[in-house]
Short mmCIF file of C-alpha atoms and ligand atoms in Angstrom, two decimals:
data_model
loop_
_atom_site.label_atom_id
_atom_site.label_comp_id
_atom_site.label_asym_id
_atom_site.label_seq_id
_atom_site.Cartn_x
_atom_site.Cartn_y
_atom_site.Cartn_z
CA UNK A 1 -134.89 -92.49 29.87
CA UNK A 2 -133.43 -94.90 27.37
CA UNK A 3 -129.68 -95.11 26.82
CA UNK A 4 -128.02 -96.25 23.62
CA UNK A 5 -124.71 -95.79 21.81
CA UNK A 6 -123.52 -94.94 18.35
CA UNK A 7 -120.04 -95.90 17.12
CA UNK A 8 -118.71 -92.56 15.90
CA UNK A 9 -119.47 -88.85 15.90
CA UNK A 10 -120.09 -88.95 12.15
CA UNK A 11 -122.60 -91.79 12.44
CA UNK A 12 -124.81 -90.10 15.01
CA UNK A 13 -128.46 -89.60 14.13
CA UNK A 14 -130.70 -86.56 14.53
CA UNK A 15 -131.45 -85.41 18.06
CA UNK A 16 -132.82 -82.31 19.74
CA UNK A 17 -129.48 -81.35 21.15
CA UNK A 18 -125.78 -82.21 21.25
CA UNK A 19 -124.08 -81.77 24.62
CA UNK A 20 -120.33 -81.11 24.46
CA UNK A 21 -118.42 -81.19 27.75
CA UNK A 22 -115.72 -78.62 28.51
CA UNK A 23 -113.39 -78.43 31.47
CA UNK A 24 -110.71 -76.15 32.81
CA UNK A 25 -107.08 -77.16 32.49
CA UNK A 26 -104.80 -74.72 34.32
CA UNK A 27 -107.45 -71.98 34.01
CA UNK A 28 -107.82 -72.57 30.25
CA UNK A 29 -111.11 -73.95 28.96
CA UNK A 30 -110.73 -77.08 26.83
CA UNK A 31 -113.16 -79.46 25.15
CA UNK A 32 -113.40 -82.68 27.18
CA UNK A 33 -113.87 -84.72 24.03
CA UNK A 34 -111.61 -84.93 21.01
CA UNK A 35 -113.83 -86.78 18.55
CA UNK A 36 -114.18 -83.55 16.60
CA UNK A 37 -112.82 -79.99 16.76
CA UNK A 38 -115.21 -78.39 19.24
CA UNK A 39 -112.98 -75.53 20.27
CA UNK A 40 -114.35 -73.48 17.37
CA UNK A 41 -117.86 -73.46 18.89
CA UNK A 42 -116.56 -72.13 22.18
CA UNK A 43 -114.42 -69.38 20.61
CA UNK A 44 -116.92 -66.51 20.74
CA UNK A 45 -118.51 -67.44 24.11
CA UNK A 46 -114.99 -67.64 25.58
CA UNK A 47 -113.89 -64.32 24.07
CA UNK A 48 -117.03 -62.63 25.38
CA UNK A 49 -116.49 -64.36 28.76
CA UNK A 50 -120.00 -65.80 28.40
CA UNK A 51 -118.57 -69.24 29.16
CA UNK A 52 -115.98 -70.06 31.80
CA UNK A 53 -116.26 -73.84 31.90
CA UNK A 54 -117.45 -73.89 35.54
CA UNK A 55 -119.36 -76.92 36.82
CA UNK A 56 -122.87 -76.99 35.39
CA UNK A 57 -122.43 -73.85 33.30
CA UNK A 58 -124.35 -73.95 30.05
CA UNK A 59 -124.09 -71.96 26.82
CA UNK A 60 -126.09 -72.71 23.70
CA UNK A 61 -124.60 -72.30 20.25
CA UNK A 62 -126.39 -72.74 16.96
CA UNK A 63 -124.23 -74.58 14.42
CA UNK A 64 -124.27 -73.48 10.77
CA UNK A 65 -124.48 -77.09 9.66
CA UNK A 66 -127.12 -77.98 12.25
CA UNK A 67 -128.66 -80.78 10.26
CA UNK A 68 -128.32 -83.35 13.03
CA UNK A 69 -128.97 -81.15 16.05
CA UNK A 70 -130.25 -77.60 15.95
CA UNK A 71 -128.54 -76.76 19.21
CA UNK A 72 -125.16 -77.51 20.64
CA UNK A 73 -124.83 -77.10 24.36
CA UNK A 74 -121.41 -76.34 25.81
CA UNK A 75 -121.51 -77.88 29.27
CA UNK A 76 -118.96 -76.80 31.87
CA UNK A 77 -117.48 -79.46 34.17
CA UNK A 78 -115.16 -77.27 36.25
CA UNK A 79 -111.49 -78.13 36.82
CA UNK A 80 -110.38 -81.26 34.96
CA UNK A 81 -108.17 -82.36 37.85
CA UNK A 82 -111.01 -81.96 40.37
CA UNK A 83 -113.54 -83.99 38.39
CA UNK A 84 -115.44 -86.49 40.56
CA UNK A 85 -118.46 -88.73 40.09
CA UNK A 86 -120.40 -86.23 42.19
CA UNK A 87 -119.34 -83.18 40.16
CA UNK A 88 -120.50 -85.05 37.04
CA UNK A 89 -123.87 -85.80 38.66
CA UNK A 90 -124.29 -82.11 39.42
CA UNK A 91 -123.21 -80.86 35.99
CA UNK A 92 -125.44 -83.27 34.08
CA UNK A 93 -128.37 -82.49 36.37
CA UNK A 94 -127.97 -78.87 35.23
CA UNK A 95 -128.11 -80.08 31.64
CA UNK A 96 -131.42 -81.81 32.40
CA UNK A 97 -133.00 -78.71 33.93
CA UNK A 98 -131.84 -76.71 30.90
CA UNK A 99 -133.49 -79.26 28.59
CA UNK A 100 -136.67 -79.26 30.66
CA UNK A 101 -136.88 -75.47 30.36
CA UNK A 102 -136.74 -75.77 26.55
CA UNK A 103 -139.93 -77.84 26.30
CA UNK A 104 -138.99 -79.42 22.95
CA UNK A 105 -135.89 -81.33 23.99
CA UNK A 106 -136.45 -85.07 24.33
CA UNK A 107 -133.48 -86.71 22.63
CA UNK A 108 -129.87 -85.94 23.44
CA UNK A 109 -126.67 -86.80 21.62
CA UNK A 110 -124.02 -86.85 24.24
CA UNK A 111 -120.22 -87.04 24.34
CA UNK A 112 -118.73 -88.56 27.48
CA UNK A 113 -115.80 -86.57 28.89
CA UNK A 114 -112.55 -88.39 28.13
CA UNK A 115 -109.06 -88.24 29.57
CA UNK A 116 -109.63 -87.28 33.22
CA UNK A 117 -108.25 -89.06 36.28
CA UNK A 118 -111.56 -90.90 36.67
CA UNK A 119 -112.04 -94.28 35.03
CA UNK A 120 -114.32 -94.42 32.01
CA UNK A 121 -116.75 -96.46 34.09
CA UNK A 122 -116.94 -93.83 36.82
CA UNK A 123 -117.52 -91.14 34.22
CA UNK A 124 -120.40 -93.10 32.67
CA UNK A 125 -121.86 -93.66 36.14
CA UNK A 126 -121.68 -90.01 37.19
CA UNK A 127 -123.15 -88.76 33.92
CA UNK A 128 -125.97 -91.32 33.90
CA UNK A 129 -126.89 -90.74 37.55
CA UNK A 130 -126.93 -86.96 37.13
CA UNK A 131 -129.27 -87.31 34.16
CA UNK A 132 -131.53 -89.92 35.74
CA UNK A 133 -131.88 -88.49 39.23
CA UNK A 134 -132.93 -85.09 37.92
CA UNK A 135 -135.20 -86.38 35.13
CA UNK A 136 -138.11 -86.68 37.56
CA UNK A 137 -141.20 -84.75 38.52
CA UNK A 138 -144.29 -85.61 40.52
CA UNK A 139 -147.34 -84.37 38.62
CA UNK A 140 -149.99 -86.91 39.55
CA UNK A 141 -151.88 -84.35 41.63
CA UNK A 142 -151.95 -81.63 38.97
CA UNK A 143 -154.74 -81.27 36.49
CA UNK A 144 -155.23 -77.86 34.90
CA UNK A 145 -151.68 -76.59 35.13
CA UNK A 146 -150.35 -79.79 33.58
CA UNK A 147 -152.51 -79.27 30.50
CA UNK A 148 -151.07 -75.81 29.96
CA UNK A 149 -147.51 -76.65 30.87
CA UNK A 150 -146.81 -80.38 30.60
CA UNK A 151 -143.73 -81.70 32.34
CA UNK A 152 -140.92 -82.38 29.89
CA UNK A 153 -138.76 -85.43 30.28
CA UNK A 154 -135.68 -86.55 28.46
CA UNK A 155 -136.60 -89.77 26.72
CA UNK A 156 -133.49 -90.81 24.83
CA UNK A 157 -129.80 -90.35 25.48
CA UNK A 158 -127.30 -91.49 22.86
CA UNK A 159 -123.70 -91.81 24.02
CA UNK A 160 -121.42 -91.17 21.07
CA UNK A 161 -118.50 -93.58 20.86
CA UNK A 162 -119.22 -95.23 24.20
CA UNK A 163 -118.25 -98.84 24.91
CA UNK A 164 -120.61 -101.69 25.81
CA UNK A 165 -119.34 -101.51 29.38
CA UNK A 166 -120.17 -97.80 29.64
CA UNK A 167 -123.65 -98.48 28.29
CA UNK A 168 -124.10 -101.32 30.79
CA UNK A 169 -123.13 -98.96 33.60
CA UNK A 170 -125.69 -96.38 32.46
CA UNK A 171 -128.33 -99.11 32.28
CA UNK A 172 -127.50 -100.26 35.78
CA UNK A 173 -127.88 -96.69 37.02
CA UNK A 174 -131.26 -96.67 35.29
CA UNK A 175 -132.33 -99.81 37.18
CA UNK A 176 -131.23 -98.35 40.51
CA UNK A 177 -133.05 -95.10 39.76
CA UNK A 178 -136.28 -97.05 39.17
CA UNK A 179 -136.02 -97.80 42.88
CA UNK A 180 -135.34 -94.15 43.68
CA UNK A 181 -138.38 -93.05 41.63
CA UNK A 182 -140.56 -95.66 43.39
CA UNK A 183 -139.49 -94.29 46.76
CA UNK A 184 -140.04 -90.67 45.71
CA UNK A 185 -143.51 -91.40 44.28
CA UNK A 186 -144.61 -93.18 47.46
CA UNK A 187 -143.43 -90.27 49.62
CA UNK A 188 -144.95 -87.60 47.38
CA UNK A 189 -148.37 -89.23 47.12
CA UNK A 190 -151.26 -87.97 49.25
CA UNK A 191 -151.38 -89.50 52.73
CA UNK A 192 -154.99 -90.46 51.99
CA UNK A 193 -153.83 -92.31 48.88
CA UNK A 194 -150.68 -93.90 50.28
CA UNK A 195 -152.24 -95.77 53.21
CA UNK A 196 -151.01 -98.98 54.88
CA UNK A 197 -153.26 -100.83 52.42
CA UNK A 198 -151.67 -99.01 49.47
CA UNK A 199 -148.23 -100.04 50.69
CA UNK A 200 -149.48 -103.62 51.03
CA UNK A 201 -150.95 -103.66 47.53
CA UNK A 202 -147.81 -102.06 46.09
CA UNK A 203 -145.81 -104.88 47.71
CA UNK A 204 -148.21 -107.46 46.26
CA UNK A 205 -148.03 -106.03 42.76
CA UNK A 206 -144.23 -105.97 42.90
CA UNK A 207 -144.35 -109.69 43.67
CA UNK A 208 -146.53 -110.17 40.59
CA UNK A 209 -144.15 -108.16 38.43
CA UNK A 210 -140.91 -109.82 39.62
CA UNK A 211 -140.70 -113.60 40.14
CA UNK A 212 -137.73 -112.93 42.44
CA UNK A 213 -139.99 -111.13 44.97
CA UNK A 214 -142.31 -112.80 47.47
CA UNK A 215 -144.75 -110.71 49.47
CA UNK A 216 -146.51 -111.58 52.72
CA UNK A 217 -148.99 -109.20 54.37
CA UNK A 218 -150.42 -109.54 57.88
CA UNK A 219 -153.78 -107.83 58.27
CA UNK A 220 -155.05 -106.39 61.57
CA UNK A 221 -156.36 -109.74 62.83
CA UNK A 222 -153.04 -111.45 62.18
CA UNK A 223 -151.16 -108.52 63.75
CA UNK A 224 -153.31 -109.01 66.87
CA UNK A 225 -152.59 -112.72 66.85
CA UNK A 226 -148.85 -112.11 66.53
CA UNK A 227 -148.98 -109.79 69.56
CA UNK A 228 -147.62 -106.68 67.88
CA UNK A 229 -149.35 -104.52 70.44
CA UNK A 230 -147.17 -101.45 69.91
CA UNK A 231 -148.11 -101.29 66.23
CA UNK A 232 -151.75 -101.80 67.22
CA UNK A 233 -151.54 -99.06 69.85
CA UNK A 234 -150.27 -96.51 67.32
CA UNK A 235 -152.94 -97.52 64.80
CA UNK A 236 -155.85 -97.07 67.23
CA UNK A 237 -156.44 -93.43 66.36
CA UNK A 238 -156.64 -94.11 62.63
CA UNK A 239 -159.60 -94.90 60.41
CA UNK A 240 -157.40 -97.18 58.31
CA UNK A 241 -156.15 -100.58 59.50
CA UNK A 242 -152.46 -101.26 60.03
CA UNK A 243 -150.60 -103.69 57.77
CA UNK A 244 -147.44 -105.66 58.42
CA UNK A 245 -145.60 -106.16 55.15
CA UNK A 246 -142.75 -108.54 54.34
CA UNK A 247 -141.24 -108.43 50.87
CA UNK A 248 -138.46 -110.93 50.16
CA UNK A 249 -136.11 -110.55 47.22
CA UNK A 250 -133.96 -113.60 46.51
CA UNK A 251 -131.09 -112.71 44.20
CA UNK A 252 -128.69 -115.26 45.67
CA UNK A 253 -130.91 -118.29 46.38
CA UNK A 254 -127.93 -120.51 47.28
CA UNK A 255 -126.65 -118.13 49.92
CA UNK A 256 -127.90 -118.13 53.52
CA UNK A 257 -127.07 -114.43 53.92
CA UNK A 258 -130.00 -112.04 54.15
CA UNK A 259 -130.09 -108.34 54.79
CA UNK A 260 -133.37 -107.20 56.31
CA UNK A 261 -134.31 -103.58 55.61
CA UNK A 262 -136.90 -102.31 58.05
CA UNK A 263 -138.62 -99.06 57.07
CA UNK A 264 -140.74 -96.74 59.21
CA UNK A 265 -144.13 -96.74 57.53
CA UNK A 266 -146.19 -94.10 59.34
CA UNK A 267 -148.38 -92.97 56.47
CA UNK A 268 -149.34 -89.80 58.33
CA UNK A 269 -148.09 -88.55 61.67
CA UNK A 270 -150.52 -86.20 63.43
CA UNK A 271 -148.67 -86.84 66.70
CA UNK A 272 -151.72 -88.62 68.14
CA UNK A 273 -153.16 -87.23 71.41
CA UNK A 274 -149.85 -85.39 71.86
CA UNK A 275 -150.95 -83.59 68.72
CA UNK A 276 -148.40 -81.82 66.56
CA UNK A 277 -148.87 -78.04 66.28
CA UNK A 278 -149.57 -76.21 63.02
CA UNK A 279 -146.29 -75.88 61.16
CA UNK A 280 -145.01 -79.27 62.26
CA UNK A 281 -147.64 -81.52 60.70
CA UNK A 282 -147.84 -80.37 57.09
CA UNK A 283 -144.99 -82.53 55.78
CA UNK A 284 -145.95 -85.62 57.78
CA UNK A 285 -147.19 -87.60 54.78
CA UNK A 286 -143.43 -88.16 54.41
CA UNK A 287 -143.30 -90.15 57.66
CA UNK A 288 -143.34 -93.36 55.63
CA UNK A 289 -140.11 -92.42 53.83
CA UNK A 290 -138.26 -95.25 55.54
CA UNK A 291 -140.71 -97.76 54.07
CA UNK A 292 -140.33 -96.03 50.70
CA UNK A 293 -136.57 -96.58 50.94
CA UNK A 294 -137.10 -100.25 51.81
CA UNK A 295 -139.51 -100.69 48.86
CA UNK A 296 -137.21 -98.73 46.54
CA UNK A 297 -134.28 -100.94 47.51
CA UNK A 298 -136.26 -104.05 46.60
CA UNK A 299 -137.38 -102.53 43.29
CA UNK A 300 -133.80 -101.52 42.43
CA UNK A 301 -132.45 -104.94 43.42
CA UNK A 302 -135.06 -106.80 41.35
CA UNK A 303 -134.71 -104.50 38.33
CA UNK A 304 -130.93 -104.78 38.22
CA UNK A 305 -130.90 -108.48 39.19
CA UNK A 306 -128.71 -107.86 42.24
CA UNK A 307 -127.00 -111.02 43.46
CA UNK A 308 -127.99 -110.74 47.12
CA UNK A 309 -130.93 -111.56 49.35
CA UNK A 310 -132.83 -108.59 50.74
CA UNK A 311 -136.05 -108.54 52.73
CA UNK A 312 -138.07 -105.39 53.33
CA UNK A 313 -140.17 -105.28 56.50
CA UNK A 314 -142.70 -102.51 57.14
CA UNK A 315 -145.10 -102.11 60.08
CA UNK A 316 -147.42 -99.67 58.33
CA UNK A 317 -149.94 -97.49 60.12
CA UNK A 318 -151.21 -93.96 60.35
CA UNK A 319 -150.65 -92.10 63.63
CA UNK A 320 -154.09 -90.49 63.72
CA UNK A 321 -156.17 -88.94 66.46
CA UNK A 322 -159.52 -90.19 67.70
CA UNK A 323 -161.40 -91.00 70.90
CA UNK A 324 -159.96 -94.49 70.55
CA UNK A 325 -156.37 -93.21 70.34
CA UNK A 326 -153.67 -94.79 72.47
CA UNK A 327 -152.97 -92.73 75.55
CA UNK A 328 -149.92 -91.02 77.02
CA UNK A 329 -149.13 -92.64 80.36
CA UNK A 330 -150.50 -96.07 79.44
CA UNK A 331 -148.30 -99.13 79.05
CA UNK A 332 -148.35 -101.46 76.05
CA UNK A 333 -146.37 -104.58 75.32
CA UNK A 334 -144.19 -105.26 72.31
CA UNK A 335 -143.83 -108.32 70.10
CA UNK A 336 -140.69 -109.13 72.09
CA UNK A 337 -142.63 -109.08 75.37
CA UNK A 338 -140.92 -105.94 76.69
CA UNK A 339 -143.40 -103.39 78.01
CA UNK A 340 -143.34 -99.73 77.02
CA UNK A 341 -144.69 -96.70 78.87
CA UNK A 342 -146.01 -94.17 76.40
CA UNK A 343 -144.35 -90.91 77.40
CA UNK A 344 -145.50 -89.27 74.19
CA UNK A 345 -147.76 -90.54 71.40
CA UNK A 346 -145.72 -88.52 68.89
CA UNK A 347 -142.75 -90.84 69.46
CA UNK A 348 -144.73 -93.45 67.50
CA UNK A 349 -142.13 -94.42 64.91
CA UNK A 350 -139.93 -96.23 67.42
CA UNK A 351 -142.97 -98.20 68.64
CA UNK A 352 -143.86 -99.49 65.19
CA UNK A 353 -140.17 -100.17 64.49
CA UNK A 354 -139.76 -102.03 67.80
CA UNK A 355 -142.33 -104.61 66.68
CA UNK A 356 -140.88 -104.78 63.16
CA UNK A 357 -137.31 -105.19 64.43
CA UNK A 358 -138.25 -107.75 67.10
CA UNK A 359 -140.19 -109.78 64.53
CA UNK A 360 -137.34 -109.57 62.01
CA UNK A 361 -134.64 -110.84 64.37
CA UNK A 362 -136.87 -113.59 65.74
CA UNK A 363 -138.44 -114.89 62.54
CA UNK A 364 -136.33 -113.93 59.52
CA UNK A 365 -132.84 -115.04 60.70
CA UNK A 366 -131.17 -111.97 59.22
CA UNK A 367 -127.40 -111.70 58.78
CA UNK A 368 -127.87 -108.02 59.50
CA UNK A 369 -130.74 -105.58 59.94
CA UNK A 370 -130.72 -102.07 58.51
CA UNK A 371 -133.53 -99.68 59.35
CA UNK A 372 -134.51 -96.38 57.78
CA UNK A 373 -136.80 -93.99 59.63
CA UNK A 374 -137.84 -90.34 59.73
CA UNK A 375 -137.50 -90.78 63.45
CA UNK A 376 -136.63 -87.53 65.22
CA UNK A 377 -136.89 -83.78 64.72
CA UNK A 378 -133.62 -83.63 66.68
CA UNK A 379 -131.88 -85.24 63.70
CA UNK A 380 -132.89 -82.32 61.48
CA UNK A 381 -131.40 -79.93 64.04
CA UNK A 382 -128.17 -81.92 64.30
CA UNK A 383 -127.31 -82.70 60.67
CA UNK A 384 -129.85 -80.79 58.56
CA UNK A 385 -130.81 -82.11 55.15
CA UNK A 386 -127.28 -82.90 53.86
CA UNK A 387 -126.39 -85.88 56.01
CA UNK A 388 -128.20 -88.91 57.35
CA UNK A 389 -127.61 -89.89 60.99
CA UNK A 390 -126.22 -93.40 61.49
CA UNK A 391 -126.31 -95.41 64.70
CA UNK A 392 -125.05 -98.97 64.91
CA UNK A 393 -123.87 -101.76 67.19
CA UNK A 394 -121.36 -102.99 64.59
CA UNK A 395 -118.05 -101.30 63.70
CA UNK A 396 -117.69 -103.01 60.35
CA UNK A 397 -121.18 -101.96 59.23
CA UNK A 398 -120.35 -98.38 60.24
CA UNK A 399 -117.28 -98.46 58.04
CA UNK A 400 -119.01 -100.06 55.07
CA UNK A 401 -121.91 -97.64 55.14
CA UNK A 402 -119.59 -94.65 55.50
CA UNK A 403 -117.82 -95.81 52.34
CA UNK A 404 -121.11 -96.40 50.52
CA UNK A 405 -122.23 -92.94 51.64
CA UNK A 406 -119.16 -91.30 50.10
CA UNK A 407 -119.51 -93.27 46.86
CA UNK A 408 -123.17 -92.39 46.36
CA UNK A 409 -122.98 -88.98 48.01
CA UNK A 410 -125.81 -90.13 50.28
CA UNK A 411 -123.50 -89.32 53.13
CA UNK A 412 -123.95 -90.65 56.64
CA UNK A 413 -122.49 -89.59 59.98
CA UNK A 414 -122.30 -91.77 63.04
CA UNK A 415 -123.76 -90.88 66.44
CA UNK A 416 -122.84 -92.92 69.54
CA UNK A 417 -125.09 -95.39 71.32
CA UNK A 418 -123.20 -95.26 74.64
CA UNK A 419 -125.04 -97.34 77.22
CA UNK A 420 -125.17 -94.41 79.66
CA UNK A 421 -127.90 -92.83 77.50
CA UNK A 422 -130.19 -95.75 78.43
CA UNK A 423 -130.85 -94.05 81.80
CA UNK A 424 -132.90 -91.37 80.04
CA UNK A 425 -135.43 -94.04 78.98
CA UNK A 426 -136.06 -95.44 82.49
CA UNK A 427 -139.68 -96.06 83.45
CA UNK A 428 -140.93 -96.96 86.93
CA UNK A 429 -144.04 -98.67 85.62
CA UNK A 430 -142.78 -100.47 82.49
CA UNK A 431 -139.54 -101.91 81.07
CA UNK A 432 -138.80 -98.76 79.08
CA UNK A 433 -140.27 -95.34 78.27
CA UNK A 434 -140.67 -94.31 74.65
CA UNK A 435 -139.18 -90.85 75.24
CA UNK A 436 -135.92 -89.75 76.81
CA UNK A 437 -136.22 -85.98 77.06
CA UNK A 438 -134.87 -83.27 74.78
CA UNK A 439 -131.17 -84.00 75.31
CA UNK A 440 -129.65 -86.27 72.65
CA UNK A 441 -133.12 -86.93 71.24
CA UNK A 442 -131.90 -88.82 68.16
CA UNK A 443 -129.58 -90.99 70.22
CA UNK A 444 -132.16 -91.99 72.82
CA UNK A 445 -134.47 -92.97 69.94
CA UNK A 446 -131.64 -95.16 68.61
CA UNK A 447 -131.06 -96.64 72.08
CA UNK A 448 -134.77 -97.47 72.26
CA UNK A 449 -134.62 -99.35 68.94
CA UNK A 450 -131.48 -101.22 70.00
CA UNK A 451 -133.43 -102.89 72.84
CA UNK A 452 -135.40 -104.78 70.20
CA UNK A 453 -132.55 -106.06 68.01
CA UNK A 454 -130.38 -107.39 70.83
CA UNK A 455 -127.16 -108.89 69.39
CA UNK A 456 -127.98 -108.88 65.66
CA UNK A 457 -125.62 -106.64 63.65
CA UNK A 458 -127.81 -103.62 63.06
CA UNK A 459 -127.72 -100.09 61.67
CA UNK A 460 -130.31 -97.40 62.22
CA UNK A 461 -130.48 -94.52 59.77
CA UNK A 462 -132.45 -91.48 60.92
CA UNK A 463 -133.48 -89.85 57.62
CA UNK A 464 -135.75 -87.18 59.17
CA UNK A 465 -133.64 -84.46 57.54
CA UNK A 466 -132.67 -86.12 54.27
CA UNK A 467 -135.85 -87.87 53.09
CA UNK A 468 -137.85 -84.78 52.22
CA UNK A 469 -136.59 -81.43 50.93
CA UNK A 470 -138.46 -78.13 51.15
CA UNK A 471 -136.55 -76.93 48.04
CA UNK A 472 -135.09 -78.75 45.03
CA UNK A 473 -131.34 -79.20 45.37
CA UNK A 474 -128.78 -80.39 42.80
CA UNK A 475 -130.23 -83.62 41.33
CA UNK A 476 -132.83 -83.97 44.07
CA UNK A 477 -136.31 -82.62 43.44
CA UNK A 478 -138.39 -80.79 46.03
CA UNK A 479 -140.12 -83.19 48.50
CA UNK A 480 -139.31 -86.93 48.49
CA UNK A 481 -135.66 -87.68 47.68
CA UNK A 482 -135.65 -91.48 47.83
CA UNK A 483 -132.56 -91.24 50.03
CA UNK A 484 -131.13 -94.57 51.10
CA UNK A 485 -131.92 -96.57 47.98
CA UNK A 486 -128.60 -95.88 46.28
CA UNK A 487 -126.81 -96.21 49.61
CA UNK A 488 -128.30 -99.66 50.24
CA UNK A 489 -127.58 -100.94 46.73
CA UNK A 490 -123.97 -99.71 46.90
CA UNK A 491 -123.56 -101.41 50.29
CA UNK A 492 -125.08 -104.69 49.07
CA UNK A 493 -123.00 -104.70 45.88
CA UNK A 494 -119.79 -104.11 47.87
CA UNK A 495 -120.63 -107.01 50.21
CA UNK A 496 -120.78 -109.27 47.17
CA UNK A 497 -117.46 -107.96 45.85
CA UNK A 498 -115.71 -108.42 49.17
CA UNK A 499 -116.89 -112.01 49.71
CA UNK A 500 -115.98 -112.86 46.12
CA UNK A 501 -112.41 -111.67 46.77
CA UNK A 502 -112.06 -113.44 50.13
N1 BES B 601 -142.04 -88.15 62.49
C1 BES B 601 -141.51 -87.46 63.58
C2 BES B 601 -140.07 -86.99 63.37
C3 BES B 601 -139.83 -85.96 62.30
C4 BES B 601 -139.81 -84.61 62.61
C5 BES B 601 -139.55 -86.35 61.00
C6 BES B 601 -139.56 -83.68 61.62
C7 BES B 601 -139.30 -85.42 60.02
C8 BES B 601 -139.30 -84.08 60.34
C9 BES B 601 -141.53 -88.35 64.83
O1 BES B 601 -142.53 -89.28 64.90
C10 BES B 601 -141.70 -87.42 65.99
O2 BES B 601 -142.68 -86.75 66.05
N2 BES B 601 -140.72 -87.42 66.90
C11 BES B 601 -140.76 -86.58 68.04
C12 BES B 601 -140.22 -87.38 69.21
C13 BES B 601 -140.40 -86.74 70.55
C14 BES B 601 -141.87 -86.70 70.92
C15 BES B 601 -139.62 -87.52 71.56
C16 BES B 601 -139.88 -85.35 67.81
O3 BES B 601 -138.85 -85.50 67.15
O4 BES B 601 -140.26 -84.28 68.22
ZN1 ZN B 602 -144.36 -88.53 65.72
ZN1 ZN B 603 -143.30 -89.95 63.06
#
C-alpha cells in the first residue's frame, strides 16, 4: 500500500473510491470533514435510516458528477467524543474489507477525520494502521481458486489535504506493518516449508537486504560444541537439523543498550513421544510464532530505521517423533549447566528457550531480554485470544509494556512469578523438572524460564492464545496475527523518548 497526499479536495485525481468519514455528535450524524459539503450525500441514507454513523458502518452512494470517483463511501466512525486510535483502526479495517469485496477497488481517495479530541497525528496513525493491518491475505498455498478469484489489495491511498507529518506517520505505520506481514507469513507457511533452515536463510537474506542487520547461524555441529543439549534433545525426533539464529540490528551504534528478543522457534510441535492427540496438533505449525515476532520486530526496526539496538535470538527446531526422540524421564543438561528432568516431551518450548535465554544473558550482554513464545495451552484457557500473558522480574518493564499494550491494542496482562511456585518444578534426579503439573501451568512455565535469565531484567510473553486466530477478527486475519511486533516497536520507541527527555 502506497500513501501519498494531495493539497486540496479540488485537486484530487481519479480513484476507484472516495471515503468520507461521518461521526455522531449528540446522536446526530455529521460529516467528519469540512473540505466540501458532504451532508448532501448522506441525506437520503439518513432519512431512510440506512446509515447511522456507527463505527465501521458503510453506505455507498453514486455521485451525479462522479468523474473523479464512481463511488463515494460514507464511513461511520461512531461517537465523535469516543473516537480513539483503536476505533479508527477498526472502522478503516471495515473499509478495506468492503473494498476487497468489490474486486475493482485499488486506489482510494481519503479524507482524514478532523476536529476530534485526538491529535491529527493519532488520527493518521489509527487510519493508516487499520488500512494496513487488514490489507493482507495469505494465498501462497492456493492455486486453482486464486485464478478464479484473485485476492484484491488496496494499492494506493491518497490523503486529501494531509500534512507532511501525517504522511510521515502513515509511512512509519507502513514500515512497522512490513514486520507484521513478515511475522504472519512465517506463521502461515507450511511447517515443511518453514523449517529451522528456512528461518536461518530468512535471517541471512534480511542481513543482505539491510546493512544494519548482521546474522549469525550456528548449525548442529556448532550447537553441539556450544553445549546446547536441551535444544539438541528436542531436535532428536526431527528429520531436519536445529539452527541457532542470532540477528543483530544496530540502529544506535553509539549506544551500549541492547534489547534481546528471544522467540520460540518450534517449527512444528507434535508433542514428541508424549504425542499430542488429534485436535491439538493441527495448528502446531504456529509454534514458531515467537520467532516470527522476533524476526518481524527486526524487519520493522530496519525498515523504519529505528534508533535502538535489537537482537533477535531463535533456537529453532521441530519437535518431531522418531525412534531417536528424546525420552520422558531422562535428564539433559542446559547451556547454563543446569540439568533438566524431562517430565513431558510436549513441554519442549521452555527447553529450547532455556538454552536461548542462557546463551543471550551470557554472551550478548543485553540491557534487557524479552521473549515471545506460544508456550502453554493454559494461557489460552486463562486469557483467550484477546490478551497476551506477561511475566517479568522487573516492575518498570511491566509498566512500560502495559502502556505499549494499551497504545497498540496488543494488550498484555501480568501473571505473578511468586517463588513459591518453584516447588512445583522440583526434581529428585535433576536440578529442575520441565513440567509443574496442571495448576498454574503458564506460571510454572514462566518460573522455569526465569531460572535461565537469573538477574537480567526480563519479560516473558506467552502468546499461545494471541498468535494464531481460528477466525478473522477486526484488522487481524485468520491464522497468524504477527502479535508482538507492534508492541515491541512501541516499547522500543518509548525507551528512546524517555532517555531523550531525561
Ligand atoms: N506449543 C504448546 C503450547 C500451545 C498450546 C500453544 C495450544 C498454542 C496453543 C506447548 O509446547 C505445549 O504443548 N505445552 C504443554 C505443556 C504441558 C505438557 C506442561 C501444554 O500446554 O499442554
Ligand atoms: Zn509442546
Ligand atoms: Zn510447543
